[in-house]
mmCIF file of C-alpha atoms in Angstrom:
data_model
loop_
_atom_site.group_PDB
_atom_site.id
_atom_site.type_symbol
_atom_site.label_atom_id
_atom_site.label_comp_id
_atom_site.label_asym_id
_atom_site.label_seq_id
_atom_site.Cartn_x
_atom_site.Cartn_y
_atom_site.Cartn_z
ATOM 1 C CA MET A 1 -245.998 -37.357 150.552
ATOM 2 C CA GLN A 2 -247.386 -36.975 147.049
ATOM 3 C CA PHE A 3 -249.069 -33.758 148.122
ATOM 4 C CA LYS A 4 -245.784 -32.300 149.355
ATOM 5 C CA VAL A 5 -243.958 -33.110 146.133
ATOM 6 C CA ASN A 6 -246.721 -31.689 143.953
ATOM 7 C CA SER A 7 -247.039 -28.576 146.123
ATOM 8 C CA PHE A 8 -243.297 -27.917 146.021
ATOM 9 C CA THR A 9 -243.204 -28.411 142.247
ATOM 10 C CA ASP A 10 -246.196 -26.125 141.810
ATOM 11 C CA PHE A 11 -244.557 -23.501 144.033
ATOM 12 C CA LYS A 12 -241.358 -23.570 141.982
ATOM 13 C CA LYS A 13 -243.312 -23.130 138.768
ATOM 14 C CA ARG A 14 -245.188 -20.129 140.156
ATOM 15 C CA LEU A 15 -242.052 -18.584 141.613
ATOM 16 C CA PHE A 16 -240.281 -19.040 138.273
ATOM 17 C CA SER A 17 -243.258 -17.391 136.531
ATOM 18 C CA HIS A 18 -243.098 -14.463 138.956
ATOM 19 C CA ASN A 19 -239.375 -13.999 138.299
ATOM 20 C CA ILE A 20 -240.029 -14.041 134.557
ATOM 21 C CA ILE A 21 -242.408 -11.114 135.096
ATOM 22 C CA VAL A 22 -239.673 -9.261 137.011
ATOM 23 C CA TYR A 23 -237.146 -9.876 134.239
ATOM 24 C CA ILE A 24 -239.622 -8.681 131.604
ATOM 25 C CA ALA A 25 -240.305 -5.536 133.654
ATOM 26 C CA LEU A 26 -236.552 -4.984 133.939
ATOM 27 C CA VAL A 27 -236.134 -5.190 130.166
ATOM 28 C CA ILE A 28 -239.120 -2.941 129.451
ATOM 29 C CA ILE A 29 -238.049 -0.227 131.897
ATOM 30 C CA PHE A 30 -234.448 -0.372 130.690
ATOM 31 C CA ALA A 31 -235.615 -0.096 127.072
ATOM 32 C CA PHE A 32 -237.890 2.836 127.964
ATOM 33 C CA PHE A 33 -235.092 4.848 129.545
ATOM 34 C CA ALA A 34 -232.696 3.847 126.756
ATOM 35 C CA LEU A 35 -235.096 5.178 124.115
ATOM 36 C CA THR A 36 -235.957 8.375 125.998
ATOM 37 C CA LEU A 37 -232.502 9.229 127.369
ATOM 38 C CA GLY A 38 -230.295 7.783 124.653
ATOM 39 C CA SER A 39 -226.565 7.270 125.018
ATOM 40 C CA THR A 40 -226.455 9.101 128.347
ATOM 41 C CA PHE A 41 -228.330 6.217 129.931
ATOM 42 C CA VAL A 42 -226.927 3.221 128.024
ATOM 43 C CA SER A 43 -223.271 4.209 128.235
ATOM 44 C CA VAL A 44 -220.955 1.708 129.879
ATOM 45 C CA ASN A 45 -219.991 4.222 132.538
ATOM 46 C CA ASN A 46 -223.619 4.783 133.512
ATOM 47 C CA ILE A 47 -224.417 1.065 133.647
ATOM 48 C CA LEU A 48 -221.390 0.476 135.868
ATOM 49 C CA ASN A 49 -222.488 3.418 137.989
ATOM 50 C CA ILE A 50 -225.886 1.756 138.469
ATOM 51 C CA THR A 51 -224.161 -1.397 139.723
ATOM 52 C CA ARG A 52 -222.177 0.718 142.180
ATOM 53 C CA GLN A 53 -225.291 2.507 143.403
ATOM 54 C CA THR A 54 -227.289 -0.695 143.859
ATOM 55 C CA ALA A 55 -224.586 -2.830 145.490
ATOM 56 C CA MET A 56 -225.447 -1.825 149.057
ATOM 57 C CA ILE A 57 -229.195 -2.187 148.466
ATOM 58 C CA SER A 58 -228.631 -5.618 146.897
ATOM 59 C CA ILE A 59 -226.595 -6.888 149.837
ATOM 60 C CA MET A 60 -229.166 -5.686 152.350
ATOM 61 C CA ALA A 61 -231.930 -7.153 150.160
ATOM 62 C CA VAL A 62 -230.291 -10.586 150.390
ATOM 63 C CA ALA A 63 -230.562 -10.501 154.184
ATOM 64 C CA MET A 64 -234.011 -8.903 154.116
ATOM 65 C CA THR A 65 -235.195 -11.872 152.056
ATOM 66 C CA PHE A 66 -234.476 -14.092 155.073
ATOM 67 C CA VAL A 67 -236.156 -11.633 157.440
ATOM 68 C CA ILE A 68 -239.370 -11.317 155.434
ATOM 69 C CA SER A 69 -239.398 -15.042 154.621
ATOM 70 C CA ALA A 70 -239.402 -15.684 158.365
ATOM 71 C CA GLY A 71 -242.454 -13.440 158.772
ATOM 72 C CA LEU A 72 -240.546 -10.456 160.193
ATOM 73 C CA ILE A 73 -239.434 -6.992 159.059
ATOM 74 C CA ASP A 74 -236.315 -4.922 159.739
ATOM 75 C CA LEU A 75 -236.576 -1.134 159.485
ATOM 76 C CA SER A 76 -233.228 -0.506 161.196
ATOM 77 C CA ILE A 77 -230.953 -1.574 158.326
ATOM 78 C CA GLY A 78 -230.287 1.937 156.986
ATOM 79 C CA SER A 79 -229.355 3.235 160.433
ATOM 80 C CA THR A 80 -227.169 0.176 161.029
ATOM 81 C CA ALA A 81 -225.323 0.855 157.781
ATOM 82 C CA ALA A 82 -224.715 4.460 158.858
ATOM 83 C CA MET A 83 -223.495 3.463 162.306
ATOM 84 C CA SER A 84 -221.174 0.829 160.838
ATOM 85 C CA ALA A 85 -219.737 3.355 158.379
ATOM 86 C CA MET A 86 -219.087 5.810 161.199
ATOM 87 C CA MET A 87 -217.482 3.117 163.368
ATOM 88 C CA VAL A 88 -215.223 1.983 160.536
ATOM 89 C CA SER A 89 -214.113 5.499 159.688
ATOM 90 C CA VAL A 90 -213.340 6.352 163.318
ATOM 91 C CA ILE A 91 -211.323 3.144 163.851
ATOM 92 C CA LEU A 92 -209.390 3.738 160.627
ATOM 93 C CA ARG A 93 -208.667 7.297 161.688
ATOM 94 C CA GLU A 94 -207.345 6.174 165.056
ATOM 95 C CA THR A 95 -205.534 2.929 164.112
ATOM 96 C CA ASN A 96 -205.364 2.736 160.291
ATOM 97 C CA SER A 97 -206.048 -1.002 160.718
ATOM 98 C CA ILE A 98 -208.430 -2.434 158.123
ATOM 99 C CA ALA A 99 -208.895 -5.633 160.142
ATOM 100 C CA LEU A 100 -209.927 -3.762 163.287
ATOM 101 C CA ALA A 101 -212.192 -1.467 161.283
ATOM 102 C CA LEU A 102 -213.968 -4.424 159.674
ATOM 103 C CA ALA A 103 -214.354 -6.168 163.023
ATOM 104 C CA GLY A 104 -215.785 -3.024 164.605
ATOM 105 C CA GLY A 105 -218.155 -2.352 161.739
ATOM 106 C CA ILE A 106 -219.539 -5.897 161.594
ATOM 107 C CA ALA A 107 -219.809 -5.986 165.395
ATOM 108 C CA VAL A 108 -222.179 -3.017 165.211
ATOM 109 C CA GLY A 109 -224.499 -4.968 162.933
ATOM 110 C CA VAL A 110 -224.349 -8.127 165.026
ATOM 111 C CA VAL A 111 -225.171 -6.237 168.232
ATOM 112 C CA VAL A 112 -228.086 -4.371 166.634
ATOM 113 C CA GLY A 113 -229.423 -7.554 165.042
ATOM 114 C CA LEU A 114 -229.092 -9.507 168.283
ATOM 115 C CA ALA A 115 -230.885 -6.767 170.227
ATOM 116 C CA ASN A 116 -233.691 -6.772 167.664
ATOM 117 C CA GLY A 117 -233.973 -10.547 167.768
ATOM 118 C CA LEU A 118 -234.087 -10.749 171.558
ATOM 119 C CA LEU A 119 -236.674 -7.973 171.844
ATOM 120 C CA ILE A 120 -238.846 -9.717 169.257
ATOM 121 C CA THR A 121 -238.588 -13.224 170.717
ATOM 122 C CA LYS A 122 -238.131 -12.657 174.449
ATOM 123 C CA ALA A 123 -239.928 -9.371 175.063
ATOM 124 C CA LYS A 124 -242.570 -10.279 172.445
ATOM 125 C CA ILE A 125 -242.441 -6.823 170.859
ATOM 126 C CA PRO A 126 -243.609 -6.890 167.212
ATOM 127 C CA ALA A 127 -240.762 -6.699 164.712
ATOM 128 C CA PHE A 128 -242.154 -3.548 163.119
ATOM 129 C CA LEU A 129 -242.162 -1.612 166.402
ATOM 130 C CA THR A 130 -238.862 -3.067 167.583
ATOM 131 C CA THR A 131 -236.929 -2.150 164.470
ATOM 132 C CA LEU A 132 -238.708 1.189 164.093
ATOM 133 C CA GLY A 133 -237.476 2.171 167.552
ATOM 134 C CA MET A 134 -234.028 0.725 166.881
ATOM 135 C CA MET A 135 -233.846 2.745 163.663
ATOM 136 C CA GLY A 136 -233.977 5.974 165.664
ATOM 137 C CA ILE A 137 -231.653 4.762 168.416
ATOM 138 C CA VAL A 138 -228.892 3.618 166.071
ATOM 139 C CA ARG A 139 -229.148 6.678 163.827
ATOM 140 C CA GLY A 140 -228.863 8.823 166.940
ATOM 141 C CA PHE A 141 -225.687 7.029 167.996
ATOM 142 C CA ALA A 142 -224.268 7.498 164.478
ATOM 143 C CA MET A 143 -224.833 11.239 164.837
ATOM 144 C CA TRP A 144 -223.578 11.369 168.415
ATOM 145 C CA ILE A 145 -220.195 9.667 168.154
ATOM 146 C CA THR A 146 -218.755 12.446 165.957
ATOM 147 C CA ASN A 147 -221.286 15.183 166.701
ATOM 148 C CA THR A 148 -222.730 14.798 163.147
ATOM 149 C CA ALA A 149 -219.345 15.491 161.541
ATOM 150 C CA ALA A 150 -218.202 13.391 158.581
ATOM 151 C CA VAL A 151 -215.011 11.372 159.115
ATOM 152 C CA PRO A 152 -212.779 11.071 156.023
ATOM 153 C CA ILE A 153 -211.099 7.746 155.240
ATOM 154 C CA LEU A 154 -207.537 8.240 154.021
ATOM 155 C CA ASN A 155 -206.550 4.574 153.687
ATOM 156 C CA PRO A 156 -206.334 3.963 149.895
ATOM 157 C CA ASN A 157 -206.319 0.172 150.254
ATOM 158 C CA PHE A 158 -209.578 0.204 152.196
ATOM 159 C CA ASN A 159 -211.203 2.550 149.709
ATOM 160 C CA PHE A 160 -210.089 0.411 146.767
ATOM 161 C CA ILE A 161 -211.207 -2.936 148.234
ATOM 162 C CA PHE A 162 -214.537 -1.752 149.598
ATOM 163 C CA GLY A 163 -215.606 1.021 147.287
ATOM 164 C CA THR A 164 -213.713 2.777 144.540
ATOM 165 C CA GLY A 165 -211.710 -0.075 143.044
ATOM 166 C CA ASN A 166 -212.112 -1.803 139.701
ATOM 167 C CA ILE A 167 -210.798 -5.255 138.834
ATOM 168 C CA ALA A 168 -210.673 -6.200 135.145
ATOM 169 C CA GLY A 169 -212.797 -3.147 134.442
ATOM 170 C CA ILE A 170 -215.569 -4.293 136.801
ATOM 171 C CA PRO A 171 -216.339 -2.371 140.027
ATOM 172 C CA VAL A 172 -215.385 -4.215 143.212
ATOM 173 C CA LEU A 173 -218.853 -3.409 144.515
ATOM 174 C CA LEU A 174 -220.324 -5.719 141.872
ATOM 175 C CA TYR A 175 -217.987 -8.515 143.016
ATOM 176 C CA TRP A 176 -219.213 -8.035 146.583
ATOM 177 C CA THR A 177 -222.812 -8.189 145.372
ATOM 178 C CA VAL A 178 -222.146 -11.512 143.647
ATOM 179 C CA VAL A 179 -220.390 -12.918 146.727
ATOM 180 C CA PHE A 180 -223.182 -12.011 149.127
ATOM 181 C CA GLY A 181 -225.813 -13.129 146.642
ATOM 182 C CA ALA A 182 -224.132 -16.531 146.305
ATOM 183 C CA VAL A 183 -223.855 -16.897 150.075
ATOM 184 C CA GLY A 184 -227.508 -15.969 150.545
ATOM 185 C CA TYR A 185 -228.658 -18.354 147.810
ATOM 186 C CA PHE A 186 -226.693 -21.214 149.348
ATOM 187 C CA MET A 187 -228.033 -20.526 152.834
ATOM 188 C CA LEU A 188 -231.653 -20.285 151.699
ATOM 189 C CA ASN A 189 -231.730 -23.181 149.238
ATOM 190 C CA LYS A 190 -228.990 -25.652 150.106
ATOM 191 C CA ILE A 191 -228.872 -26.049 153.885
ATOM 192 C CA PRO A 192 -231.503 -26.801 156.561
ATOM 193 C CA PHE A 193 -231.337 -23.248 157.894
ATOM 194 C CA GLY A 194 -233.106 -21.947 154.804
ATOM 195 C CA LYS A 195 -235.868 -24.530 155.081
ATOM 196 C CA HIS A 196 -236.344 -23.635 158.754
ATOM 197 C CA VAL A 197 -236.603 -19.941 157.876
ATOM 198 C CA LEU A 198 -239.306 -20.645 155.284
ATOM 199 C CA ALA A 199 -241.119 -22.978 157.665
ATOM 200 C CA THR A 200 -241.088 -20.349 160.415
ATOM 201 C CA GLY A 201 -242.559 -17.720 158.118
ATOM 202 C CA GLY A 202 -245.014 -20.094 156.461
ATOM 203 C CA ASN A 203 -246.559 -21.568 159.599
ATOM 204 C CA GLU A 204 -244.747 -20.908 162.849
ATOM 205 C CA THR A 205 -246.916 -23.238 164.924
ATOM 206 C CA ALA A 206 -246.442 -26.151 162.530
ATOM 207 C CA ALA A 207 -242.710 -25.441 162.334
ATOM 208 C CA ARG A 208 -242.433 -25.488 166.122
ATOM 209 C CA PHE A 209 -244.252 -28.812 166.355
ATOM 210 C CA SER A 210 -241.899 -30.156 163.669
ATOM 211 C CA GLY A 211 -238.929 -29.457 165.919
ATOM 212 C CA VAL A 212 -237.826 -26.078 164.554
ATOM 213 C CA ASN A 213 -236.625 -23.660 167.208
ATOM 214 C CA THR A 214 -238.492 -20.695 165.748
ATOM 215 C CA ASP A 215 -237.176 -18.198 168.295
ATOM 216 C CA ARG A 216 -233.612 -19.145 167.410
ATOM 217 C CA ILE A 217 -234.404 -18.790 163.701
ATOM 218 C CA LYS A 218 -235.873 -15.318 164.255
ATOM 219 C CA ILE A 219 -232.827 -14.205 166.219
ATOM 220 C CA ALA A 220 -230.533 -15.648 163.550
ATOM 221 C CA VAL A 221 -232.218 -13.827 160.665
ATOM 222 C CA MET A 222 -232.161 -10.530 162.558
ATOM 223 C CA VAL A 223 -228.444 -10.957 163.315
ATOM 224 C CA LEU A 224 -227.897 -11.824 159.650
ATOM 225 C CA SER A 225 -229.769 -8.686 158.628
ATOM 226 C CA GLY A 226 -227.714 -6.546 160.984
ATOM 227 C CA ALA A 227 -224.405 -8.035 159.809
ATOM 228 C CA PHE A 228 -225.239 -7.604 156.113
ATOM 229 C CA ALA A 229 -226.447 -4.043 156.730
ATOM 230 C CA ALA A 230 -223.190 -3.334 158.565
ATOM 231 C CA PHE A 231 -221.197 -4.588 155.598
ATOM 232 C CA ALA A 232 -223.294 -2.399 153.329
ATOM 233 C CA GLY A 233 -222.248 0.495 155.568
ATOM 234 C CA ILE A 234 -218.612 -0.508 155.081
ATOM 235 C CA LEU A 235 -219.153 -0.357 151.324
ATOM 236 C CA TYR A 236 -220.818 3.043 151.669
ATOM 237 C CA ALA A 237 -217.765 4.271 153.568
ATOM 238 C CA GLY A 238 -215.355 2.838 151.000
ATOM 239 C CA ARG A 239 -217.261 4.249 148.043
ATOM 240 C CA MET A 240 -217.654 7.720 149.558
ATOM 241 C CA GLN A 241 -214.222 7.560 151.257
ATOM 242 C CA ALA A 242 -215.774 8.786 154.482
ATOM 243 C CA GLY A 243 -218.216 7.922 157.218
ATOM 244 C CA ARG A 244 -221.422 9.966 157.370
ATOM 245 C CA PHE A 245 -224.444 9.556 159.612
ATOM 246 C CA THR A 246 -226.709 10.199 156.604
ATOM 247 C CA PHE A 247 -225.751 6.961 154.877
ATOM 248 C CA GLY A 248 -228.634 4.561 154.375
ATOM 249 C CA GLU A 249 -231.438 7.092 154.864
ATOM 250 C CA GLY A 250 -234.521 5.625 153.215
ATOM 251 C CA ASP A 251 -232.723 2.432 152.220
ATOM 252 C CA GLU A 252 -235.161 0.290 154.202
ATOM 253 C CA LEU A 253 -237.930 1.232 151.757
ATOM 254 C CA SER A 254 -235.812 0.493 148.672
ATOM 255 C CA VAL A 255 -234.662 -2.812 150.145
ATOM 256 C CA ILE A 256 -238.171 -3.965 151.048
ATOM 257 C CA ALA A 257 -239.416 -2.960 147.595
ATOM 258 C CA ALA A 258 -236.587 -4.905 145.939
ATOM 259 C CA VAL A 259 -237.354 -8.009 147.987
ATOM 260 C CA ILE A 260 -241.099 -7.901 147.311
ATOM 261 C CA ILE A 261 -240.616 -7.147 143.619
ATOM 262 C CA GLY A 262 -238.230 -10.110 143.516
ATOM 263 C CA GLY A 263 -240.923 -12.572 144.571
ATOM 264 C CA THR A 264 -240.739 -12.792 148.359
ATOM 265 C CA SER A 265 -244.156 -12.664 150.027
ATOM 266 C CA MET A 266 -244.778 -10.165 152.822
ATOM 267 C CA ALA A 267 -246.796 -12.934 154.498
ATOM 268 C CA GLY A 268 -243.624 -15.011 154.909
ATOM 269 C CA GLY A 269 -242.857 -18.551 153.853
ATOM 270 C CA THR A 270 -241.303 -17.770 150.477
ATOM 271 C CA GLY A 271 -237.996 -16.260 149.442
ATOM 272 C CA ALA A 272 -236.035 -15.540 146.272
ATOM 273 C CA ILE A 273 -232.444 -14.309 146.547
ATOM 274 C CA ILE A 274 -231.847 -13.851 142.821
ATOM 275 C CA GLY A 275 -235.225 -12.147 142.552
ATOM 276 C CA ALA A 276 -234.286 -9.721 145.345
ATOM 277 C CA ILE A 277 -231.047 -8.751 143.595
ATOM 278 C CA THR A 278 -232.940 -8.356 140.321
ATOM 279 C CA GLY A 279 -235.489 -6.181 142.116
ATOM 280 C CA SER A 280 -232.660 -4.096 143.535
ATOM 281 C CA PHE A 281 -231.160 -3.577 140.096
ATOM 282 C CA LEU A 282 -234.628 -2.673 138.788
ATOM 283 C CA MET A 283 -234.971 -0.030 141.510
ATOM 284 C CA GLY A 284 -231.483 1.220 140.642
ATOM 285 C CA ILE A 285 -232.382 1.603 136.982
ATOM 286 C CA ILE A 286 -235.531 3.521 137.894
ATOM 287 C CA ASN A 287 -233.667 5.838 140.292
ATOM 288 C CA ASN A 288 -230.896 6.461 137.774
ATOM 289 C CA GLY A 289 -233.348 7.083 134.953
ATOM 290 C CA LEU A 290 -235.392 9.522 137.015
ATOM 291 C CA ILE A 291 -232.275 11.483 137.945
ATOM 292 C CA LEU A 292 -231.044 11.657 134.347
ATOM 293 C CA ALA A 293 -234.541 12.648 133.195
ATOM 294 C CA GLY A 294 -234.391 15.670 135.497
ATOM 295 C CA PHE A 295 -237.003 14.682 138.070
ATOM 296 C CA THR A 296 -236.716 16.533 141.364
ATOM 297 C CA VAL A 297 -235.990 14.724 144.615
ATOM 298 C CA SER A 298 -239.604 15.143 145.709
ATOM 299 C CA GLN A 299 -240.877 13.671 142.439
ATOM 300 C CA GLN A 300 -238.476 10.751 142.753
ATOM 301 C CA MET A 301 -239.790 10.044 146.252
ATOM 302 C CA ILE A 302 -243.383 10.055 144.997
ATOM 303 C CA ILE A 303 -242.601 7.605 142.203
ATOM 304 C CA ARG A 304 -240.574 5.293 144.468
ATOM 305 C CA GLY A 305 -243.410 5.305 147.007
ATOM 306 C CA ALA A 306 -245.896 4.375 144.291
ATOM 307 C CA ILE A 307 -243.620 1.536 143.183
ATOM 308 C CA ILE A 308 -243.431 0.201 146.742
ATOM 309 C CA ILE A 309 -247.231 0.245 147.081
ATOM 310 C CA LEU A 310 -247.579 -1.527 143.728
ATOM 311 C CA ALA A 311 -244.969 -4.107 144.698
ATOM 312 C CA VAL A 312 -246.688 -4.883 148.013
ATOM 313 C CA ALA A 313 -250.069 -5.112 146.238
ATOM 314 C CA ILE A 314 -248.687 -7.580 143.703
ATOM 315 C CA GLY A 315 -246.976 -9.536 146.476
ATOM 316 C CA SER A 316 -250.223 -9.724 148.454
ATOM 317 C CA ARG A 317 -252.157 -11.008 145.459
ATOM 318 C CA TYR A 318 -249.403 -13.551 144.829
ATOM 319 C CA SER A 319 -249.635 -14.761 148.446
ATOM 320 C CA HIS A 320 -253.427 -14.955 148.192
ATOM 321 C CA PHE A 321 -253.127 -16.987 144.999
ATOM 322 C CA LYS A 322 -250.634 -19.309 146.658
ATOM 323 C CA SER A 323 -252.922 -19.848 149.667
ATOM 324 C CA ASN A 324 -255.920 -20.622 147.447
ATOM 325 C CA LYS A 325 -253.955 -23.089 145.360
ATOM 326 C CA SER A 326 -252.639 -24.802 148.492
ATOM 327 C CA ALA A 327 -256.189 -25.112 149.856
ATOM 328 C CA GLU A 328 -257.382 -26.579 146.552
ATOM 329 C CA SER A 329 -254.532 -29.085 146.591
ATOM 330 C CA ARG A 330 -255.449 -30.215 150.112
ATOM 331 C CA LYS A 331 -259.078 -30.736 149.085
ATOM 332 C CA ALA A 332 -257.997 -32.676 146.007
ATOM 333 C CA ASN A 333 -255.857 -34.976 148.129
#
């Protein structure tokens, strides 16, 4: 028992240290762009614009934290967001009912997530291959249902609540980020579900022998990922006041980078919701700064790719360090 307490305390200290590094990086990068770009970058309007741009990535990063913590990966989130946005826009066009549109959009995510989870657990197809295939399937459906045409959303209430609105001078998208972040934090840290997710990703065999239904946990995190991605698609639709099949293209890379930068190990078994949101905001600052600095799209892609590689490398070294420390603790006890 003493070993477990010491290990958990040690883990919290190391995770806190990792998050401190992320916060320092955030400050340094922000200061760099502030000094080089001046008032264009640090203006209130630009900062609020960064929060709008990162809201969807942050929400998907919250769910991806559960997925990666459970030892899985989900590459279909961007396509799910696009399909949800298209579904919402079509339902609003036909019925003008916000409730029906929300139900239809979230249902898309739940169905995709459930399909992913069942293929992973029942058909025993690796998560990478499952979600890679699903990414193409769902994006294809998003293109097919309107023959690649954008569908405008003319309901002002929907657009205000889920995209363009401001309350007390703060974008509604930031409120949604806080809500989903709080929900994710509670689920991961305050209820047994979160512990079961971490146990599944940390050592699936041990978790199973401890009574954790690991297949059910895997299905649950994939459904969660699909539902959160679908809501991100709803926010895309509200912000852009239309549904487009191009929404979410490349988001899976930004989301994974945000999660890894935030302190979640690609090996599974660890997770940090606040870190993931911080990582998302860090990616948003970098993207915004590169655009304002005049970098081309191709150059931005190169830099983002390099950041993802660096983030995974740091995450791998962090996981290796954690494994070595755990082994040393077992020997000492």
